[in-house]
Amino acid sequence: MPTAQETSSSTLLSRLHDAVNTGDAEIISKTIDEVVAPDVLFHAPVPTGARGAQALKQVWAVLLRAFPDLHVAIEDVIAKGDKVVFRNTVTGTHLGEYRDLPPTGKSVRYNEIFIFRFAGGRIAEIWGVVDVFSQMRQLGVIPGGSS
């Protein structure tokens, strides 16, 4: 039986997930402001050099410019104490510049796993592992075609 904290944390992440799948940068940014601590620790490579919630907003802005139809499907959710783990499948079409790569029009499908730690009713820390190798392979940057 999940604890109240685990249920509350999962609910906040569901709000963020729903916002992300709107594809609307303004809705995503507003939701980040509501559910993410301004000084969130983001333990994933962020090419923008930004920190905290601003880094998360910039990551989504970059992704939506590159993949305007980006969709994140939740495969698994595991909640324990102050942490929630999401395993996702991400799909999208490369229609904008991404990692210095001009639009290819190619579709991508890759996996990611994120761990979120909550404090004070907000996301306080994020660890992420994204299958960038598969993403780059599908975009033709790495030989081997789609995976």
mmCIF file of N, CA and C in Angstrom:
data_model
loop_
_atom_site.group_PDB
_atom_site.id
_atom_site.type_symbol
_atom_site.label_atom_id
_atom_site.label_comp_id
_atom_site.label_asym_id
_atom_site.label_seq_id
_atom_site.Cartn_x
_atom_site.Cartn_y
_atom_site.Cartn_z
ATOM 1 N N MET A 1 0.842 -1.183 0.000
ATOM 2 C CA MET A 1 0.000 0.000 0.000
ATOM 3 C C MET A 1 0.887 1.246 0.000
ATOM 4 N N PRO A 2 0.735 2.108 -0.999
ATOM 5 C CA PRO A 2 1.578 3.306 -1.050
ATOM 6 C C PRO A 2 1.273 4.258 0.104
ATOM 7 N N THR A 3 2.317 4.951 0.532
ATOM 8 C CA THR A 3 2.141 5.953 1.576
ATOM 9 C C THR A 3 1.527 7.210 0.960
ATOM 10 N N ALA A 4 1.073 8.123 1.811
ATOM 11 C CA ALA A 4 0.503 9.386 1.330
ATOM 12 C C ALA A 4 1.545 10.168 0.537
ATOM 13 N N GLN A 5 2.804 10.144 1.003
ATOM 14 C CA GLN A 5 3.869 10.860 0.292
ATOM 15 C C GLN A 5 4.088 10.260 -1.092
ATOM 16 N N GLU A 6 4.110 8.921 -1.184
ATOM 17 C CA GLU A 6 4.317 8.273 -2.473
ATOM 18 C C GLU A 6 3.188 8.601 -3.444
ATOM 19 N N THR A 7 1.950 8.616 -2.937
ATOM 20 C CA THR A 7 0.796 8.952 -3.769
ATOM 21 C C THR A 7 0.864 10.402 -4.223
ATOM 22 N N SER A 8 1.193 11.317 -3.310
ATOM 23 C CA SER A 8 1.289 12.740 -3.632
ATOM 24 C C SER A 8 2.392 12.985 -4.665
ATOM 25 N N SER A 9 3.542 12.340 -4.468
ATOM 26 C CA SER A 9 4.663 12.507 -5.405
ATOM 27 C C SER A 9 4.301 11.984 -6.791
ATOM 28 N N SER A 10 3.658 10.833 -6.839
ATOM 29 C CA SER A 10 3.248 10.265 -8.127
ATOM 30 C C SER A 10 2.239 11.167 -8.824
ATOM 31 N N THR A 11 1.348 11.775 -8.061
ATOM 32 C CA THR A 11 0.352 12.696 -8.624
ATOM 33 C C THR A 11 1.030 13.925 -9.233
ATOM 34 N N LEU A 12 2.033 14.481 -8.530
ATOM 35 C CA LEU A 12 2.755 15.636 -9.070
ATOM 36 C C LEU A 12 3.478 15.278 -10.359
ATOM 37 N N LEU A 13 4.082 14.103 -10.388
ATOM 38 C CA LEU A 13 4.779 13.682 -11.613
ATOM 39 C C LEU A 13 3.804 13.435 -12.752
ATOM 40 N N SER A 14 2.622 12.953 -12.431
ATOM 41 C CA SER A 14 1.603 12.778 -13.477
ATOM 42 C C SER A 14 1.199 14.126 -14.071
ATOM 43 N N ARG A 15 1.119 15.156 -13.227
ATOM 44 C CA ARG A 15 0.821 16.507 -13.732
ATOM 45 C C ARG A 15 1.910 16.972 -14.695
ATOM 46 N N LEU A 16 3.175 16.732 -14.309
ATOM 47 C CA LEU A 16 4.285 17.133 -15.171
ATOM 48 C C LEU A 16 4.251 16.334 -16.477
ATOM 49 N N HIS A 17 4.006 15.050 -16.379
ATOM 50 C CA HIS A 17 3.917 14.193 -17.561
ATOM 51 C C HIS A 17 2.818 14.676 -18.505
ATOM 52 N N ASP A 18 1.648 14.966 -17.954
ATOM 53 C CA ASP A 18 0.538 15.462 -18.782
ATOM 54 C C ASP A 18 0.912 16.768 -19.461
ATOM 55 N N ALA A 19 1.592 17.655 -18.739
ATOM 56 C CA ALA A 19 2.010 18.942 -19.316
ATOM 57 C C ALA A 19 2.988 18.718 -20.465
ATOM 58 N N VAL A 20 3.957 17.829 -20.254
ATOM 59 C CA VAL A 20 4.958 17.539 -21.282
ATOM 60 C C VAL A 20 4.289 17.059 -22.566
ATOM 61 N N ASN A 21 3.291 16.224 -22.433
ATOM 62 C CA ASN A 21 2.645 15.656 -23.618
ATOM 63 C C ASN A 21 1.684 16.617 -24.311
ATOM 64 N N THR A 22 1.500 17.830 -23.763
ATOM 65 C CA THR A 22 0.726 18.834 -24.503
ATOM 66 C C THR A 22 1.546 19.395 -25.658
ATOM 67 N N GLY A 23 2.888 19.332 -25.528
ATOM 68 C CA GLY A 23 3.758 19.925 -26.533
ATOM 69 C C GLY A 23 3.779 21.436 -26.471
ATOM 70 N N ASP A 24 3.215 22.019 -25.432
ATOM 71 C CA ASP A 24 3.114 23.471 -25.274
ATOM 72 C C ASP A 24 4.156 23.934 -24.257
ATOM 73 N N ALA A 25 5.192 24.635 -24.737
ATOM 74 C CA ALA A 25 6.299 25.059 -23.876
ATOM 75 C C ALA A 25 5.817 25.923 -22.713
ATOM 76 N N GLU A 26 4.800 26.727 -22.937
ATOM 77 C CA GLU A 26 4.292 27.603 -21.868
ATOM 78 C C GLU A 26 3.630 26.776 -20.755
ATOM 79 N N ILE A 27 2.843 25.794 -21.121
ATOM 80 C CA ILE A 27 2.201 24.926 -20.119
ATOM 81 C C ILE A 27 3.260 24.131 -19.369
ATOM 82 N N ILE A 28 4.257 23.627 -20.081
ATOM 83 C CA ILE A 28 5.325 22.870 -19.440
ATOM 84 C C ILE A 28 6.072 23.759 -18.447
ATOM 85 N N SER A 29 6.423 24.969 -18.855
ATOM 86 C CA SER A 29 7.149 25.898 -17.992
ATOM 87 C C SER A 29 6.336 26.234 -16.733
ATOM 88 N N LYS A 30 5.061 26.485 -16.912
ATOM 89 C CA LYS A 30 4.191 26.814 -15.771
ATOM 90 C C LYS A 30 4.099 25.628 -14.812
ATOM 91 N N THR A 31 3.969 24.432 -15.354
ATOM 92 C CA THR A 31 3.877 23.237 -14.513
ATOM 93 C C THR A 31 5.193 22.995 -13.778
ATOM 94 N N ILE A 32 6.316 23.216 -14.448
ATOM 95 C CA ILE A 32 7.620 23.098 -13.786
ATOM 96 C C ILE A 32 7.669 24.057 -12.600
ATOM 97 N N ASP A 33 7.213 25.294 -12.789
ATOM 98 C CA ASP A 33 7.189 26.266 -11.691
ATOM 99 C C ASP A 33 6.356 25.773 -10.509
ATOM 100 N N GLU A 34 5.302 25.024 -10.798
ATOM 101 C CA GLU A 34 4.398 24.562 -9.745
ATOM 102 C C GLU A 34 4.897 23.320 -9.018
ATOM 103 N N VAL A 35 5.578 22.420 -9.720
ATOM 104 C CA VAL A 35 5.906 21.120 -9.104
ATOM 105 C C VAL A 35 7.399 20.899 -8.856
ATOM 106 N N VAL A 36 8.260 21.762 -9.377
ATOM 107 C CA VAL A 36 9.703 21.588 -9.247
ATOM 108 C C VAL A 36 10.271 22.712 -8.375
ATOM 109 N N ALA A 37 11.119 22.346 -7.420
ATOM 110 C CA ALA A 37 11.792 23.353 -6.601
ATOM 111 C C ALA A 37 12.683 24.210 -7.494
ATOM 112 N N PRO A 38 12.711 25.533 -7.269
ATOM 113 C CA PRO A 38 13.522 26.409 -8.129
ATOM 114 C C PRO A 38 14.996 26.005 -8.172
ATOM 115 N N ASP A 39 15.497 25.451 -7.068
ATOM 116 C CA ASP A 39 16.906 25.062 -6.987
ATOM 117 C C ASP A 39 17.106 23.552 -7.138
ATOM 118 N N VAL A 40 16.190 22.899 -7.856
ATOM 119 C CA VAL A 40 16.278 21.450 -8.068
ATOM 120 C C VAL A 40 17.682 21.068 -8.533
ATOM 121 N N LEU A 41 18.179 19.957 -7.995
ATOM 122 C CA LEU A 41 19.463 19.424 -8.447
ATOM 123 C C LEU A 41 19.183 18.469 -9.598
ATOM 124 N N PHE A 42 19.742 18.764 -10.751
ATOM 125 C CA PHE A 42 19.478 18.011 -11.971
ATOM 126 C C PHE A 42 20.751 17.243 -12.322
ATOM 127 N N HIS A 43 20.784 15.933 -12.027
ATOM 128 C CA HIS A 43 21.969 15.094 -12.248
ATOM 129 C C HIS A 43 21.906 14.433 -13.622
ATOM 130 N N ALA A 44 21.926 15.234 -14.639
ATOM 131 C CA ALA A 44 21.952 14.743 -16.012
ATOM 132 C C ALA A 44 22.669 15.819 -16.820
ATOM 133 N N PRO A 45 23.366 15.417 -17.863
ATOM 134 C CA PRO A 45 24.063 16.430 -18.664
ATOM 135 C C PRO A 45 23.072 17.430 -19.258
ATOM 136 N N VAL A 46 23.263 18.687 -18.942
ATOM 137 C CA VAL A 46 22.403 19.749 -19.467
ATOM 138 C C VAL A 46 23.282 20.661 -20.318
ATOM 139 N N PRO A 47 23.149 20.577 -21.635
ATOM 140 C CA PRO A 47 24.043 21.329 -22.513
ATOM 141 C C PRO A 47 23.885 22.844 -22.441
ATOM 142 N N THR A 48 22.820 23.323 -21.817
ATOM 143 C CA THR A 48 22.573 24.763 -21.803
ATOM 144 C C THR A 48 23.395 25.508 -20.771
ATOM 145 N N GLY A 49 23.951 24.797 -19.779
ATOM 146 C CA GLY A 49 24.701 25.456 -18.725
ATOM 147 C C GLY A 49 23.811 26.049 -17.650
ATOM 148 N N ALA A 50 22.510 25.977 -17.813
ATOM 149 C CA ALA A 50 21.576 26.500 -16.814
ATOM 150 C C ALA A 50 21.522 25.549 -15.619
ATOM 151 N N ARG A 51 20.977 26.042 -14.516
ATOM 152 C CA ARG A 51 20.860 25.243 -13.302
ATOM 153 C C ARG A 51 19.424 25.313 -12.790
ATOM 154 N N GLY A 52 19.093 24.388 -11.898
ATOM 155 C CA GLY A 52 17.796 24.399 -11.250
ATOM 156 C C GLY A 52 16.647 24.185 -12.219
ATOM 157 N N ALA A 53 15.482 24.707 -11.837
ATOM 158 C CA ALA A 53 14.282 24.545 -12.653
ATOM 159 C C ALA A 53 14.468 25.164 -14.040
ATOM 160 N N GLN A 54 15.282 26.212 -14.124
ATOM 161 C CA GLN A 54 15.529 26.853 -15.418
ATOM 162 C C GLN A 54 16.176 25.873 -16.392
ATOM 163 N N ALA A 55 17.056 25.004 -15.892
ATOM 164 C CA ALA A 55 17.696 23.998 -16.753
ATOM 165 C C ALA A 55 16.654 23.045 -17.315
ATOM 166 N N LEU A 56 15.726 22.624 -16.472
ATOM 167 C CA LEU A 56 14.677 21.714 -16.919
ATOM 168 C C LEU A 56 13.802 22.379 -17.991
ATOM 169 N N LYS A 57 13.473 23.641 -17.789
ATOM 170 C CA LYS A 57 12.690 24.376 -18.786
ATOM 171 C C LYS A 57 13.441 24.456 -20.119
ATOM 172 N N GLN A 58 14.726 24.704 -20.053
ATOM 173 C CA GLN A 58 15.514 24.818 -21.281
ATOM 174 C C GLN A 58 15.635 23.478 -21.997
ATOM 175 N N VAL A 59 15.775 22.404 -21.233
ATOM 176 C CA VAL A 59 15.825 21.075 -21.849
ATOM 177 C C VAL A 59 14.549 20.838 -22.646
ATOM 178 N N TRP A 60 13.400 21.151 -22.051
ATOM 179 C CA TRP A 60 12.132 20.932 -22.755
ATOM 180 C C TRP A 60 11.987 21.855 -23.959
ATOM 181 N N ALA A 61 12.469 23.085 -23.854
ATOM 182 C CA ALA A 61 12.410 23.999 -24.998
ATOM 183 C C ALA A 61 13.226 23.439 -26.168
ATOM 184 N N VAL A 62 14.417 22.933 -25.881
ATOM 185 C CA VAL A 62 15.283 22.348 -26.919
ATOM 186 C C VAL A 62 14.603 21.125 -27.543
ATOM 187 N N LEU A 63 14.076 20.246 -26.686
ATOM 188 C CA LEU A 63 13.435 19.030 -27.194
ATOM 189 C C LEU A 63 12.221 19.352 -28.066
ATOM 190 N N LEU A 64 11.407 20.312 -27.639
ATOM 191 C CA LEU A 64 10.197 20.636 -28.408
ATOM 192 C C LEU A 64 10.508 21.335 -29.728
ATOM 193 N N ARG A 65 11.588 22.110 -29.757
ATOM 194 C CA ARG A 65 11.992 22.715 -31.031
ATOM 195 C C ARG A 65 12.443 21.626 -32.003
ATOM 196 N N ALA A 66 13.150 20.634 -31.494
ATOM 197 C CA ALA A 66 13.668 19.568 -32.350
ATOM 198 C C ALA A 66 12.611 18.537 -32.711
ATOM 199 N N PHE A 67 11.750 18.215 -31.737
ATOM 200 C CA PHE A 67 10.731 17.168 -31.894
ATOM 201 C C PHE A 67 9.370 17.726 -31.466
ATOM 202 N N PRO A 68 8.725 18.533 -32.298
ATOM 203 C CA PRO A 68 7.490 19.192 -31.875
ATOM 204 C C PRO A 68 6.353 18.230 -31.523
ATOM 205 N N ASP A 69 6.419 17.005 -32.021
ATOM 206 C CA ASP A 69 5.384 16.009 -31.716
ATOM 207 C C ASP A 69 5.848 15.027 -30.627
ATOM 208 N N LEU A 70 6.839 15.428 -29.853
ATOM 209 C CA LEU A 70 7.398 14.567 -28.811
ATOM 210 C C LEU A 70 6.299 14.015 -27.910
ATOM 211 N N HIS A 71 6.390 12.724 -27.632
ATOM 212 C CA HIS A 71 5.416 12.080 -26.730
ATOM 213 C C HIS A 71 6.179 11.152 -25.785
ATOM 214 N N VAL A 72 5.856 11.255 -24.499
ATOM 215 C CA VAL A 72 6.475 10.419 -23.478
ATOM 216 C C VAL A 72 5.415 9.461 -22.951
ATOM 217 N N ALA A 73 5.643 8.165 -23.155
ATOM 218 C CA ALA A 73 4.733 7.131 -22.657
ATOM 219 C C ALA A 73 5.360 6.503 -21.422
ATOM 220 N N ILE A 74 4.637 6.516 -20.331
ATOM 221 C CA ILE A 74 5.120 5.919 -19.087
ATOM 222 C C ILE A 74 4.933 4.411 -19.163
ATOM 223 N N GLU A 75 6.023 3.688 -18.963
ATOM 224 C CA GLU A 75 5.993 2.226 -18.989
ATOM 225 C C GLU A 75 5.890 1.650 -17.576
ATOM 226 N N ASP A 76 6.628 2.245 -16.644
ATOM 227 C CA ASP A 76 6.629 1.788 -15.251
ATOM 228 C C ASP A 76 6.776 2.972 -14.322
ATOM 229 N N VAL A 77 6.139 2.878 -13.158
ATOM 230 C CA VAL A 77 6.295 3.855 -12.084
ATOM 231 C C VAL A 77 6.527 3.072 -10.806
ATOM 232 N N ILE A 78 7.608 3.417 -10.114
ATOM 233 C CA ILE A 78 7.911 2.789 -8.833
ATOM 234 C C ILE A 78 8.105 3.912 -7.829
ATOM 235 N N ALA A 79 7.317 3.895 -6.757
ATOM 236 C CA ALA A 79 7.418 4.914 -5.717
ATOM 237 C C ALA A 79 7.820 4.251 -4.409
ATOM 238 N N LYS A 80 8.805 4.848 -3.752
ATOM 239 C CA LYS A 80 9.266 4.342 -2.458
ATOM 240 C C LYS A 80 9.783 5.520 -1.647
ATOM 241 N N GLY A 81 9.139 5.780 -0.532
ATOM 242 C CA GLY A 81 9.576 6.882 0.316
ATOM 243 C C GLY A 81 9.488 8.204 -0.410
ATOM 244 N N ASP A 82 10.607 8.936 -0.433
ATOM 245 C CA ASP A 82 10.618 10.260 -1.061
ATOM 246 C C ASP A 82 11.045 10.228 -2.519
ATOM 247 N N LYS A 83 11.124 9.010 -3.116
ATOM 248 C CA LYS A 83 11.555 8.900 -4.518
ATOM 249 C C LYS A 83 10.517 8.200 -5.382
ATOM 250 N N VAL A 84 10.471 8.631 -6.657
ATOM 251 C CA VAL A 84 9.625 7.992 -7.653
ATOM 252 C C VAL A 84 10.497 7.766 -8.890
ATOM 253 N N VAL A 85 10.396 6.551 -9.458
ATOM 254 C CA VAL A 85 11.142 6.195 -10.656
ATOM 255 C C VAL A 85 10.150 6.042 -11.806
ATOM 256 N N PHE A 86 10.456 6.677 -12.923
ATOM 257 C CA PHE A 86 9.672 6.533 -14.142
ATOM 258 C C PHE A 86 10.544 5.890 -15.206
ATOM 259 N N ARG A 87 10.020 4.852 -15.869
ATOM 260 C CA ARG A 87 10.656 4.290 -17.071
ATOM 261 C C ARG A 87 9.739 4.642 -18.221
ATOM 262 N N ASN A 88 10.285 5.343 -19.197
ATOM 263 C CA ASN A 88 9.484 5.887 -20.294
ATOM 264 C C ASN A 88 9.974 5.425 -21.657
ATOM 265 N N THR A 89 9.062 5.485 -22.616
ATOM 266 C CA THR A 89 9.408 5.381 -24.029
ATOM 267 C C THR A 89 9.057 6.716 -24.661
ATOM 268 N N VAL A 90 10.017 7.289 -25.359
ATOM 269 C CA VAL A 90 9.836 8.603 -25.980
ATOM 270 C C VAL A 90 9.798 8.423 -27.489
ATOM 271 N N THR A 91 8.841 9.092 -28.142
ATOM 272 C CA THR A 91 8.750 9.083 -29.594
ATOM 273 C C THR A 91 8.640 10.513 -30.104
ATOM 274 N N GLY A 92 9.083 10.727 -31.319
ATOM 275 C CA GLY A 92 8.968 12.050 -31.922
ATOM 276 C C GLY A 92 9.564 12.051 -33.313
ATOM 277 N N THR A 93 9.316 13.150 -34.017
ATOM 278 C CA THR A 93 9.826 13.332 -35.375
ATOM 279 C C THR A 93 10.797 14.500 -35.368
ATOM 280 N N HIS A 94 11.977 14.293 -35.904
ATOM 281 C CA HIS A 94 13.038 15.303 -35.891
ATOM 282 C C HIS A 94 12.774 16.370 -36.961
ATOM 283 N N LEU A 95 12.129 17.461 -36.529
ATOM 284 C CA LEU A 95 11.729 18.521 -37.461
ATOM 285 C C LEU A 95 12.441 19.844 -37.201
ATOM 286 N N GLY A 96 13.333 19.877 -36.204
ATOM 287 C CA GLY A 96 14.086 21.091 -35.887
ATOM 288 C C GLY A 96 15.511 20.723 -35.509
ATOM 289 N N GLU A 97 16.402 21.718 -35.478
ATOM 290 C CA GLU A 97 17.802 21.449 -35.147
ATOM 291 C C GLU A 97 17.915 20.801 -33.770
ATOM 292 N N TYR A 98 18.797 19.832 -33.660
ATOM 293 C CA TYR A 98 19.019 19.119 -32.404
ATOM 294 C C TYR A 98 20.470 18.677 -32.339
ATOM 295 N N ARG A 99 21.176 19.105 -31.319
ATOM 296 C CA ARG A 99 22.589 18.757 -31.135
ATOM 297 C C ARG A 99 23.396 19.078 -32.393
ATOM 298 N N ASP A 100 23.164 20.253 -32.932
ATOM 299 C CA ASP A 100 23.827 20.737 -34.151
ATOM 300 C C ASP A 100 23.482 19.940 -35.398
ATOM 301 N N LEU A 101 22.456 19.117 -35.329
ATOM 302 C CA LEU A 101 22.019 18.327 -36.480
ATOM 303 C C LEU A 101 20.785 18.993 -37.089
ATOM 304 N N PRO A 102 20.853 19.364 -38.367
ATOM 305 C CA PRO A 102 19.666 19.945 -38.997
ATOM 306 C C PRO A 102 18.543 18.906 -39.059
ATOM 307 N N PRO A 103 17.310 19.366 -39.193
ATOM 308 C CA PRO A 103 16.165 18.448 -39.224
ATOM 309 C C PRO A 103 16.335 17.355 -40.276
ATOM 310 N N THR A 104 16.017 16.124 -39.869
ATOM 311 C CA THR A 104 16.121 14.987 -40.790
ATOM 312 C C THR A 104 14.758 14.470 -41.218
ATOM 313 N N GLY A 105 13.710 14.824 -40.474
ATOM 314 C CA GLY A 105 12.381 14.297 -40.748
ATOM 315 C C GLY A 105 12.210 12.865 -40.261
ATOM 316 N N LYS A 106 13.259 12.307 -39.634
ATOM 317 C CA LYS A 106 13.205 10.922 -39.162
ATOM 318 C C LYS A 106 12.472 10.818 -37.831
ATOM 319 N N SER A 107 11.813 9.690 -37.653
ATOM 320 C CA SER A 107 11.149 9.394 -36.381
ATOM 321 C C SER A 107 12.134 8.709 -35.452
ATOM 322 N N VAL A 108 11.993 8.995 -34.163
ATOM 323 C CA VAL A 108 12.820 8.332 -33.159
ATOM 324 C C VAL A 108 11.914 7.692 -32.109
ATOM 325 N N ARG A 109 12.465 6.654 -31.514
ATOM 326 C CA ARG A 109 11.806 5.964 -30.397
ATOM 327 C C ARG A 109 12.939 5.486 -29.493
ATOM 328 N N TYR A 110 12.967 5.995 -28.265
ATOM 329 C CA TYR A 110 14.046 5.622 -27.350
ATOM 330 C C TYR A 110 13.509 5.554 -25.928
ATOM 331 N N ASN A 111 14.333 4.974 -25.062
ATOM 332 C CA ASN A 111 13.924 4.774 -23.672
ATOM 333 C C ASN A 111 14.691 5.696 -22.742
ATOM 334 N N GLU A 112 14.095 5.938 -21.595
ATOM 335 C CA GLU A 112 14.736 6.727 -20.560
ATOM 336 C C GLU A 112 14.220 6.278 -19.202
ATOM 337 N N ILE A 113 15.041 6.506 -18.195
ATOM 338 C CA ILE A 113 14.650 6.225 -16.817
ATOM 339 C C ILE A 113 15.014 7.453 -15.990
ATOM 340 N N PHE A 114 14.064 7.929 -15.205
ATOM 341 C CA PHE A 114 14.303 9.070 -14.333
ATOM 342 C C PHE A 114 13.929 8.732 -12.907
ATOM 343 N N ILE A 115 14.753 9.198 -11.984
ATOM 344 C CA ILE A 115 14.473 9.090 -10.557
ATOM 345 C C ILE A 115 14.254 10.509 -10.044
ATOM 346 N N PHE A 116 13.150 10.711 -9.362
ATOM 347 C CA PHE A 116 12.800 12.010 -8.792
ATOM 348 C C PHE A 116 12.765 11.892 -7.275
ATOM 349 N N ARG A 117 13.450 12.818 -6.584
ATOM 350 C CA ARG A 117 13.364 12.884 -5.124
ATOM 351 C C ARG A 117 12.549 14.112 -4.756
ATOM 352 N N PHE A 118 11.652 13.919 -3.805
ATOM 353 C CA PHE A 118 10.759 14.987 -3.385
ATOM 354 C C PHE A 118 11.135 15.507 -2.010
ATOM 355 N N ALA A 119 10.974 16.808 -1.830
ATOM 356 C CA ALA A 119 11.138 17.457 -0.520
ATOM 357 C C ALA A 119 10.210 18.659 -0.505
ATOM 358 N N GLY A 120 9.504 18.832 0.593
ATOM 359 C CA GLY A 120 8.597 19.975 0.704
ATOM 360 C C GLY A 120 7.488 19.966 -0.324
ATOM 361 N N GLY A 121 7.084 18.784 -0.783
ATOM 362 C CA GLY A 121 5.992 18.680 -1.739
ATOM 363 C C GLY A 121 6.341 19.041 -3.170
ATOM 364 N N ARG A 122 7.649 19.127 -3.465
ATOM 365 C CA ARG A 122 8.097 19.453 -4.822
ATOM 366 C C ARG A 122 9.261 18.550 -5.218
ATOM 367 N N ILE A 123 9.527 18.507 -6.514
ATOM 368 C CA ILE A 123 10.682 17.757 -7.002
ATOM 369 C C ILE A 123 11.934 18.522 -6.600
ATOM 370 N N ALA A 124 12.801 17.858 -5.822
ATOM 371 C CA ALA A 124 14.001 18.505 -5.307
ATOM 372 C C ALA A 124 15.276 18.026 -6.005
ATOM 373 N N GLU A 125 15.207 16.835 -6.608
ATOM 374 C CA GLU A 125 16.385 16.266 -7.231
ATOM 375 C C GLU A 125 15.955 15.309 -8.334
ATOM 376 N N ILE A 126 16.731 15.306 -9.440
ATOM 377 C CA ILE A 126 16.408 14.459 -10.588
ATOM 378 C C ILE A 126 17.689 13.787 -11.083
ATOM 379 N N TRP A 127 17.603 12.467 -11.291
ATOM 380 C CA TRP A 127 18.659 11.710 -11.955
ATOM 381 C C TRP A 127 18.039 11.154 -13.230
ATOM 382 N N GLY A 128 18.765 11.199 -14.327
ATOM 383 C CA GLY A 128 18.202 10.694 -15.565
ATOM 384 C C GLY A 128 19.192 9.921 -16.405
ATOM 385 N N VAL A 129 18.684 8.879 -17.055
ATOM 386 C CA VAL A 129 19.464 8.110 -18.022
ATOM 387 C C VAL A 129 18.605 8.025 -19.282
ATOM 388 N N VAL A 130 19.107 8.623 -20.351
ATOM 389 C CA VAL A 130 18.400 8.658 -21.625
ATOM 390 C C VAL A 130 19.230 7.883 -22.646
ATOM 391 N N ASP A 131 18.572 7.058 -23.442
ATOM 392 C CA ASP A 131 19.270 6.271 -24.452
ATOM 393 C C ASP A 131 19.594 7.161 -25.661
ATOM 394 N N VAL A 132 20.568 8.050 -25.470
ATOM 395 C CA VAL A 132 20.974 8.981 -26.523
ATOM 396 C C VAL A 132 21.618 8.225 -27.684
ATOM 397 N N PHE A 133 22.306 7.121 -27.402
ATOM 398 C CA PHE A 133 22.922 6.322 -28.463
ATOM 399 C C PHE A 133 21.858 5.880 -29.474
ATOM 400 N N SER A 134 20.765 5.327 -28.966
ATOM 401 C CA SER A 134 19.679 4.873 -29.843
ATOM 402 C C SER A 134 19.086 6.050 -30.612
ATOM 403 N N GLN A 135 18.896 7.156 -29.921
ATOM 404 C CA GLN A 135 18.352 8.369 -30.540
ATOM 405 C C GLN A 135 19.239 8.825 -31.694
ATOM 406 N N MET A 136 20.540 8.932 -31.447
ATOM 407 C CA MET A 136 21.490 9.396 -32.468
ATOM 408 C C MET A 136 21.606 8.391 -33.620
ATOM 409 N N ARG A 137 21.508 7.122 -33.309
ATOM 410 C CA ARG A 137 21.558 6.080 -34.342
ATOM 411 C C ARG A 137 20.361 6.211 -35.275
ATOM 412 N N GLN A 138 19.196 6.431 -34.698
ATOM 413 C CA GLN A 138 17.981 6.565 -35.505
ATOM 414 C C GLN A 138 17.991 7.838 -36.352
ATOM 415 N N LEU A 139 18.701 8.858 -35.877
ATOM 416 C CA LEU A 139 18.818 10.110 -36.639
ATOM 417 C C LEU A 139 19.924 10.051 -37.686
ATOM 418 N N GLY A 140 20.677 8.938 -37.710
ATOM 419 C CA GLY A 140 21.710 8.747 -38.720
ATOM 420 C C GLY A 140 23.063 9.322 -38.336
ATOM 421 N N VAL A 141 23.212 9.805 -37.116
ATOM 422 C CA VAL A 141 24.488 10.363 -36.666
ATOM 423 C C VAL A 141 25.496 9.241 -36.402
ATOM 424 N N ILE A 142 24.996 8.128 -35.894
ATOM 425 C CA ILE A 142 25.810 6.953 -35.606
ATOM 426 C C ILE A 142 25.380 5.863 -36.597
ATOM 427 N N PRO A 143 26.306 5.229 -37.281
ATOM 428 C CA PRO A 143 25.948 4.197 -38.255
ATOM 429 C C PRO A 143 25.158 3.054 -37.617
ATOM 430 N N GLY A 144 24.260 2.479 -38.394
ATOM 431 C CA GLY A 144 23.525 1.318 -37.923
ATOM 432 C C GLY A 144 22.039 1.422 -38.143
ATOM 433 N N GLY A 145 21.546 2.556 -38.566
ATOM 434 C CA GLY A 145 20.115 2.689 -38.835
ATOM 435 C C GLY A 145 19.286 2.724 -37.585
ATOM 436 N N SER A 146 18.024 2.444 -37.745
ATOM 437 C CA SER A 146 17.108 2.508 -36.613
ATOM 438 C C SER A 146 17.299 1.300 -35.709
ATOM 439 N N SER A 147 17.001 1.532 -34.416
ATOM 440 C CA SER A 147 17.137 0.415 -33.467
ATOM 441 C C SER A 147 15.841 0.148 -32.764
#
